[in-house]
JSON list of C-alpha atoms in Angstrom, two decimals:
[
{"chain": "A", "resi": 162, "resn": "MET", "atom": "CA", "xyz": [-16.17, 4.15, -2.45]},
{"chain": "A", "resi": 163, "resn": "THR", "atom": "CA", "xyz": [-17.80, 1.46, -0.27]},
{"chain": "A", "resi": 164, "resn": "PRO", "atom": "CA", "xyz": [-16.88, -2.11, -1.31]},
{"chain": "A", "resi": 165, "resn": "THR", "atom": "CA", "xyz": [-19.84, -4.40, -2.37]},
{"chain": "A", "resi": 166, "resn": "ILE", "atom": "CA", "xyz": [-20.30, -8.05, -1.32]},
{"chain": "A", "resi": 167, "resn": "GLY", "atom": "CA", "xyz": [-17.81, -10.07, -3.19]},
{"chain": "A", "resi": 168, "resn": "ASP", "atom": "CA", "xyz": [-15.26, -7.33, -3.76]},
{"chain": "A", "resi": 169, "resn": "PRO", "atom": "CA", "xyz": [-11.98, -9.09, -3.68]},
{"chain": "A", "resi": 170, "resn": "ARG", "atom": "CA", "xyz": [-8.46, -7.78, -3.07]},
{"chain": "A", "resi": 171, "resn": "ILE", "atom": "CA", "xyz": [-4.94, -9.22, -3.54]},
{"chain": "A", "resi": 172, "resn": "VAL", "atom": "CA", "xyz": [-1.76, -7.23, -2.42]},
{"chain": "A", "resi": 173, "resn": "LEU", "atom": "CA", "xyz": [1.60, -8.38, -3.43]},
{"chain": "A", "resi": 174, "resn": "PRO", "atom": "CA", "xyz": [4.82, -6.81, -2.46]},
{"chain": "A", "resi": 175, "resn": "GLN", "atom": "CA", "xyz": [5.96, -4.03, -4.97]},
{"chain": "A", "resi": 176, "resn": "GLN", "atom": "CA", "xyz": [9.52, -5.59, -5.39]},
{"chain": "A", "resi": 177, "resn": "ILE", "atom": "CA", "xyz": [9.78, -9.26, -5.73]},
{"chain": "A", "resi": 178, "resn": "LYS", "atom": "CA", "xyz": [13.04, -11.20, -6.26]},
{"chain": "A", "resi": 179, "resn": "ARG", "atom": "CA", "xyz": [13.19, -14.78, -7.90]},
{"chain": "A", "resi": 180, "resn": "ASP", "atom": "CA", "xyz": [13.10, -17.45, -5.01]},
{"chain": "A", "resi": 181, "resn": "ALA", "atom": "CA", "xyz": [12.14, -14.86, -2.32]},
{"chain": "A", "resi": 182, "resn": "VAL", "atom": "CA", "xyz": [9.58, -15.73, 0.17]},
{"chain": "A", "resi": 183, "resn": "ILE", "atom": "CA", "xyz": [6.85, -13.12, -0.34]},
{"chain": "A", "resi": 184, "resn": "PHE", "atom": "CA", "xyz": [3.82, -12.48, 1.80]},
{"chain": "A", "resi": 185, "resn": "VAL", "atom": "CA", "xyz": [0.51, -12.44, -0.07]},
{"chain": "A", "resi": 186, "resn": "ARG", "atom": "CA", "xyz": [-2.38, -10.35, 1.67]},
{"chain": "A", "resi": 187, "resn": "ALA", "atom": "CA", "xyz": [-5.99, -10.71, 0.53]},
{"chain": "A", "resi": 188, "resn": "MET", "atom": "CA", "xyz": [-9.38, -9.57, 1.60]},
{"chain": "A", "resi": 189, "resn": "LEU", "atom": "CA", "xyz": [-12.95, -10.01, 0.46]},
{"chain": "A", "resi": 190, "resn": "ALA", "atom": "CA", "xyz": [-15.93, -7.79, 1.22]},
{"chain": "A", "resi": 191, "resn": "HIS", "atom": "CA", "xyz": [-18.45, -10.20, 2.64]},
{"chain": "A", "resi": 192, "resn": "PRO", "atom": "CA", "xyz": [-20.84, -9.97, 5.61]},
{"chain": "A", "resi": 193, "resn": "MET", "atom": "CA", "xyz": [-20.05, -13.47, 7.07]},
{"chain": "A", "resi": 194, "resn": "TYR", "atom": "CA", "xyz": [-23.40, -13.96, 8.76]},
{"chain": "A", "resi": 195, "resn": "THR", "atom": "CA", "xyz": [-23.46, -16.81, 11.29]},
{"chain": "A", "resi": 196, "resn": "GLY", "atom": "CA", "xyz": [-27.12, -17.67, 11.16]},
{"chain": "A", "resi": 197, "resn": "MET", "atom": "CA", "xyz": [-27.41, -16.82, 14.77]},
{"chain": "A", "resi": 198, "resn": "SER", "atom": "CA", "xyz": [-27.91, -12.99, 14.67]},
{"chain": "A", "resi": 199, "resn": "ARG", "atom": "CA", "xyz": [-31.00, -10.98, 14.17]},
{"chain": "A", "resi": 200, "resn": "ASP", "atom": "CA", "xyz": [-31.84, -7.80, 12.21]},
{"chain": "A", "resi": 201, "resn": "HIS", "atom": "CA", "xyz": [-33.31, -4.62, 13.83]},
{"chain": "A", "resi": 202, "resn": "ASP", "atom": "CA", "xyz": [-36.75, -6.08, 13.74]},
{"chain": "A", "resi": 203, "resn": "GLY", "atom": "CA", "xyz": [-35.70, -9.25, 15.50]},
{"chain": "A", "resi": 204, "resn": "THR", "atom": "CA", "xyz": [-35.78, -11.49, 12.38]},
{"chain": "A", "resi": 205, "resn": "LEU", "atom": "CA", "xyz": [-33.18, -14.16, 12.38]},
{"chain": "A", "resi": 206, "resn": "ILE", "atom": "CA", "xyz": [-30.52, -13.44, 9.58]},
{"chain": "A", "resi": 207, "resn": "PRO", "atom": "CA", "xyz": [-29.78, -16.66, 7.62]},
{"chain": "A", "resi": 208, "resn": "GLU", "atom": "CA", "xyz": [-26.17, -17.87, 7.61]},
{"chain": "A", "resi": 209, "resn": "TYR", "atom": "CA", "xyz": [-24.26, -16.64, 4.57]},
{"chain": "A", "resi": 210, "resn": "PHE", "atom": "CA", "xyz": [-20.48, -17.02, 4.81]},
{"chain": "A", "resi": 211, "resn": "VAL", "atom": "CA", "xyz": [-17.30, -17.91, 2.85]},
{"chain": "A", "resi": 212, "resn": "LYS", "atom": "CA", "xyz": [-16.92, -21.63, 3.20]},
{"chain": "A", "resi": 213, "resn": "LYS", "atom": "CA", "xyz": [-13.91, -22.28, 1.02]},
{"chain": "A", "resi": 214, "resn": "VAL", "atom": "CA", "xyz": [-10.71, -20.37, -0.26]},
{"chain": "A", "resi": 215, "resn": "THR", "atom": "CA", "xyz": [-8.58, -21.86, -2.93]},
{"chain": "A", "resi": 216, "resn": "VAL", "atom": "CA", "xyz": [-5.21, -20.35, -4.02]},
{"chain": "A", "resi": 217, "resn": "THR", "atom": "CA", "xyz": [-3.42, -21.05, -7.16]},
{"chain": "A", "resi": 218, "resn": "TYR", "atom": "CA", "xyz": [0.04, -20.01, -8.39]},
{"chain": "A", "resi": 219, "resn": "GLY", "atom": "CA", "xyz": [0.93, -20.60, -12.04]},
{"chain": "A", "resi": 220, "resn": "GLY", "atom": "CA", "xyz": [-2.23, -22.83, -12.37]},
{"chain": "A", "resi": 221, "resn": "ALA", "atom": "CA", "xyz": [-1.25, -25.28, -9.47]},
{"chain": "A", "resi": 222, "resn": "GLU", "atom": "CA", "xyz": [-3.17, -25.23, -6.16]},
{"chain": "A", "resi": 223, "resn": "ILE", "atom": "CA", "xyz": [-0.85, -24.18, -3.44]},
{"chain": "A", "resi": 224, "resn": "ALA", "atom": "CA", "xyz": [-3.35, -23.59, -0.53]},
{"chain": "A", "resi": 225, "resn": "HIS", "atom": "CA", "xyz": [-6.88, -24.57, 0.36]},
{"chain": "A", "resi": 226, "resn": "PHE", "atom": "CA", "xyz": [-8.82, -23.09, 3.43]},
{"chain": "A", "resi": 227, "resn": "GLU", "atom": "CA", "xyz": [-12.11, -24.48, 4.72]},
{"chain": "A", "resi": 228, "resn": "TRP", "atom": "CA", "xyz": [-13.94, -21.72, 6.94]},
{"chain": "A", "resi": 229, "resn": "THR", "atom": "CA", "xyz": [-16.90, -21.86, 9.18]},
{"chain": "A", "resi": 230, "resn": "SER", "atom": "CA", "xyz": [-19.43, -19.19, 10.01]},
{"chain": "A", "resi": 231, "resn": "GLY", "atom": "CA", "xyz": [-17.12, -18.18, 13.04]},
{"chain": "A", "resi": 232, "resn": "VAL", "atom": "CA", "xyz": [-14.79, -16.01, 10.61]},
{"chain": "A", "resi": 233, "resn": "SER", "atom": "CA", "xyz": [-15.33, -12.35, 10.89]},
{"chain": "A", "resi": 234, "resn": "ALA", "atom": "CA", "xyz": [-16.84, -10.02, 8.35]},
{"chain": "A", "resi": 235, "resn": "ASP", "atom": "CA", "xyz": [-14.68, -9.17, 5.46]},
{"chain": "A", "resi": 236, "resn": "PRO", "atom": "CA", "xyz": [-12.20, -11.88, 6.00]},
{"chain": "A", "resi": 237, "resn": "TYR", "atom": "CA", "xyz": [-8.59, -11.23, 5.53]},
{"chain": "A", "resi": 238, "resn": "ILE", "atom": "CA", "xyz": [-5.77, -13.70, 4.91]},
{"chain": "A", "resi": 239, "resn": "GLU", "atom": "CA", "xyz": [-1.99, -13.36, 4.82]},
{"chain": "A", "resi": 240, "resn": "PHE", "atom": "CA", "xyz": [0.39, -16.32, 3.74]},
{"chain": "A", "resi": 241, "resn": "PRO", "atom": "CA", "xyz": [3.87, -16.74, 2.51]},
{"chain": "A", "resi": 242, "resn": "VAL", "atom": "CA", "xyz": [4.64, -18.06, -0.93]},
{"chain": "A", "resi": 243, "resn": "ARG", "atom": "CA", "xyz": [8.18, -18.66, -2.52]},
{"chain": "A", "resi": 244, "resn": "ALA", "atom": "CA", "xyz": [8.27, -16.77, -5.84]},
{"chain": "A", "resi": 245, "resn": "THR", "atom": "CA", "xyz": [9.86, -19.33, -7.91]},
{"chain": "A", "resi": 246, "resn": "ARG", "atom": "CA", "xyz": [8.38, -18.18, -11.31]},
{"chain": "A", "resi": 247, "resn": "GLU", "atom": "CA", "xyz": [6.70, -15.32, -12.82]},
{"chain": "A", "resi": 248, "resn": "ALA", "atom": "CA", "xyz": [3.03, -16.47, -13.08]},
{"chain": "A", "resi": 249, "resn": "PRO", "atom": "CA", "xyz": [-0.41, -15.38, -11.98]},
{"chain": "A", "resi": 250, "resn": "LEU", "atom": "CA", "xyz": [-1.53, -15.95, -8.33]},
{"chain": "A", "resi": 251, "resn": "ALA", "atom": "CA", "xyz": [-5.23, -16.37, -8.08]},
{"chain": "A", "resi": 252, "resn": "ILE", "atom": "CA", "xyz": [-7.65, -16.74, -5.10]},
{"chain": "A", "resi": 253, "resn": "ALA", "atom": "CA", "xyz": [-11.34, -17.84, -5.35]},
{"chain": "A", "resi": 254, "resn": "TRP", "atom": "CA", "xyz": [-13.64, -17.48, -2.42]},
{"chain": "A", "resi": 255, "resn": "THR", "atom": "CA", "xyz": [-16.72, -19.67, -2.37]},
{"chain": "A", "resi": 256, "resn": "ASP", "atom": "CA", "xyz": [-19.65, -18.72, -0.07]},
{"chain": "A", "resi": 257, "resn": "SER", "atom": "CA", "xyz": [-22.54, -20.67, 1.40]},
{"chain": "A", "resi": 258, "resn": "LYS", "atom": "CA", "xyz": [-24.83, -19.60, -1.27]},
{"chain": "A", "resi": 259, "resn": "GLY", "atom": "CA", "xyz": [-22.62, -21.00, -4.03]},
{"chain": "A", "resi": 260, "resn": "HIS", "atom": "CA", "xyz": [-21.22, -17.56, -5.21]},
{"chain": "A", "resi": 261, "resn": "VAL", "atom": "CA", "xyz": [-17.52, -17.70, -6.29]},
{"chain": "A", "resi": 262, "resn": "TYR", "atom": "CA", "xyz": [-15.56, -14.56, -6.15]},
{"chain": "A", "resi": 263, "resn": "ARG", "atom": "CA", "xyz": [-12.19, -14.43, -7.92]},
{"chain": "A", "resi": 264, "resn": "GLN", "atom": "CA", "xyz": [-9.16, -12.19, -8.09]},
{"chain": "A", "resi": 265, "resn": "SER", "atom": "CA", "xyz": [-5.82, -12.68, -9.45]},
{"chain": "A", "resi": 266, "resn": "ALA", "atom": "CA", "xyz": [-2.44, -10.81, -9.45]},
{"chain": "A", "resi": 267, "resn": "ASN", "atom": "CA", "xyz": [0.76, -11.43, -11.40]},
{"chain": "A", "resi": 268, "resn": "VAL", "atom": "CA", "xyz": [3.91, -12.33, -9.62]},
{"chain": "A", "resi": 269, "resn": "ALA", "atom": "CA", "xyz": [6.59, -10.35, -11.64]},
{"chain": "A", "resi": 270, "resn": "PHE", "atom": "CA", "xyz": [10.32, -9.97, -10.74]},
{"chain": "A", "resi": 271, "resn": "SER", "atom": "CA", "xyz": [11.70, -6.65, -10.23]},
{"chain": "A", "resi": 272, "resn": "ALA", "atom": "CA", "xyz": [14.88, -5.66, -12.13]}
]
């Protein structure tokens, strides 16, 4: 199945221990047009890219990214988080057309 624009993914480790530093991986299917490329007919493709990424953990903002049109298609991020509590980790990607794509995953401790 081919992802559609705005199809978000978050991957957490399968095993998480309290207070461990985990690496969160996330990707969003998005074309990330710079506004400087042309289609096969030579028509300029308008800019259309993810401008802002906000990460929350347990309802508190823990990271915020401001992006430009220079980020590649289907942007991928990876960042560390200390797993201090069992709570949802949510990411919101906002693009230049005002669309907001959201995904969350639960940080749950393994036995």
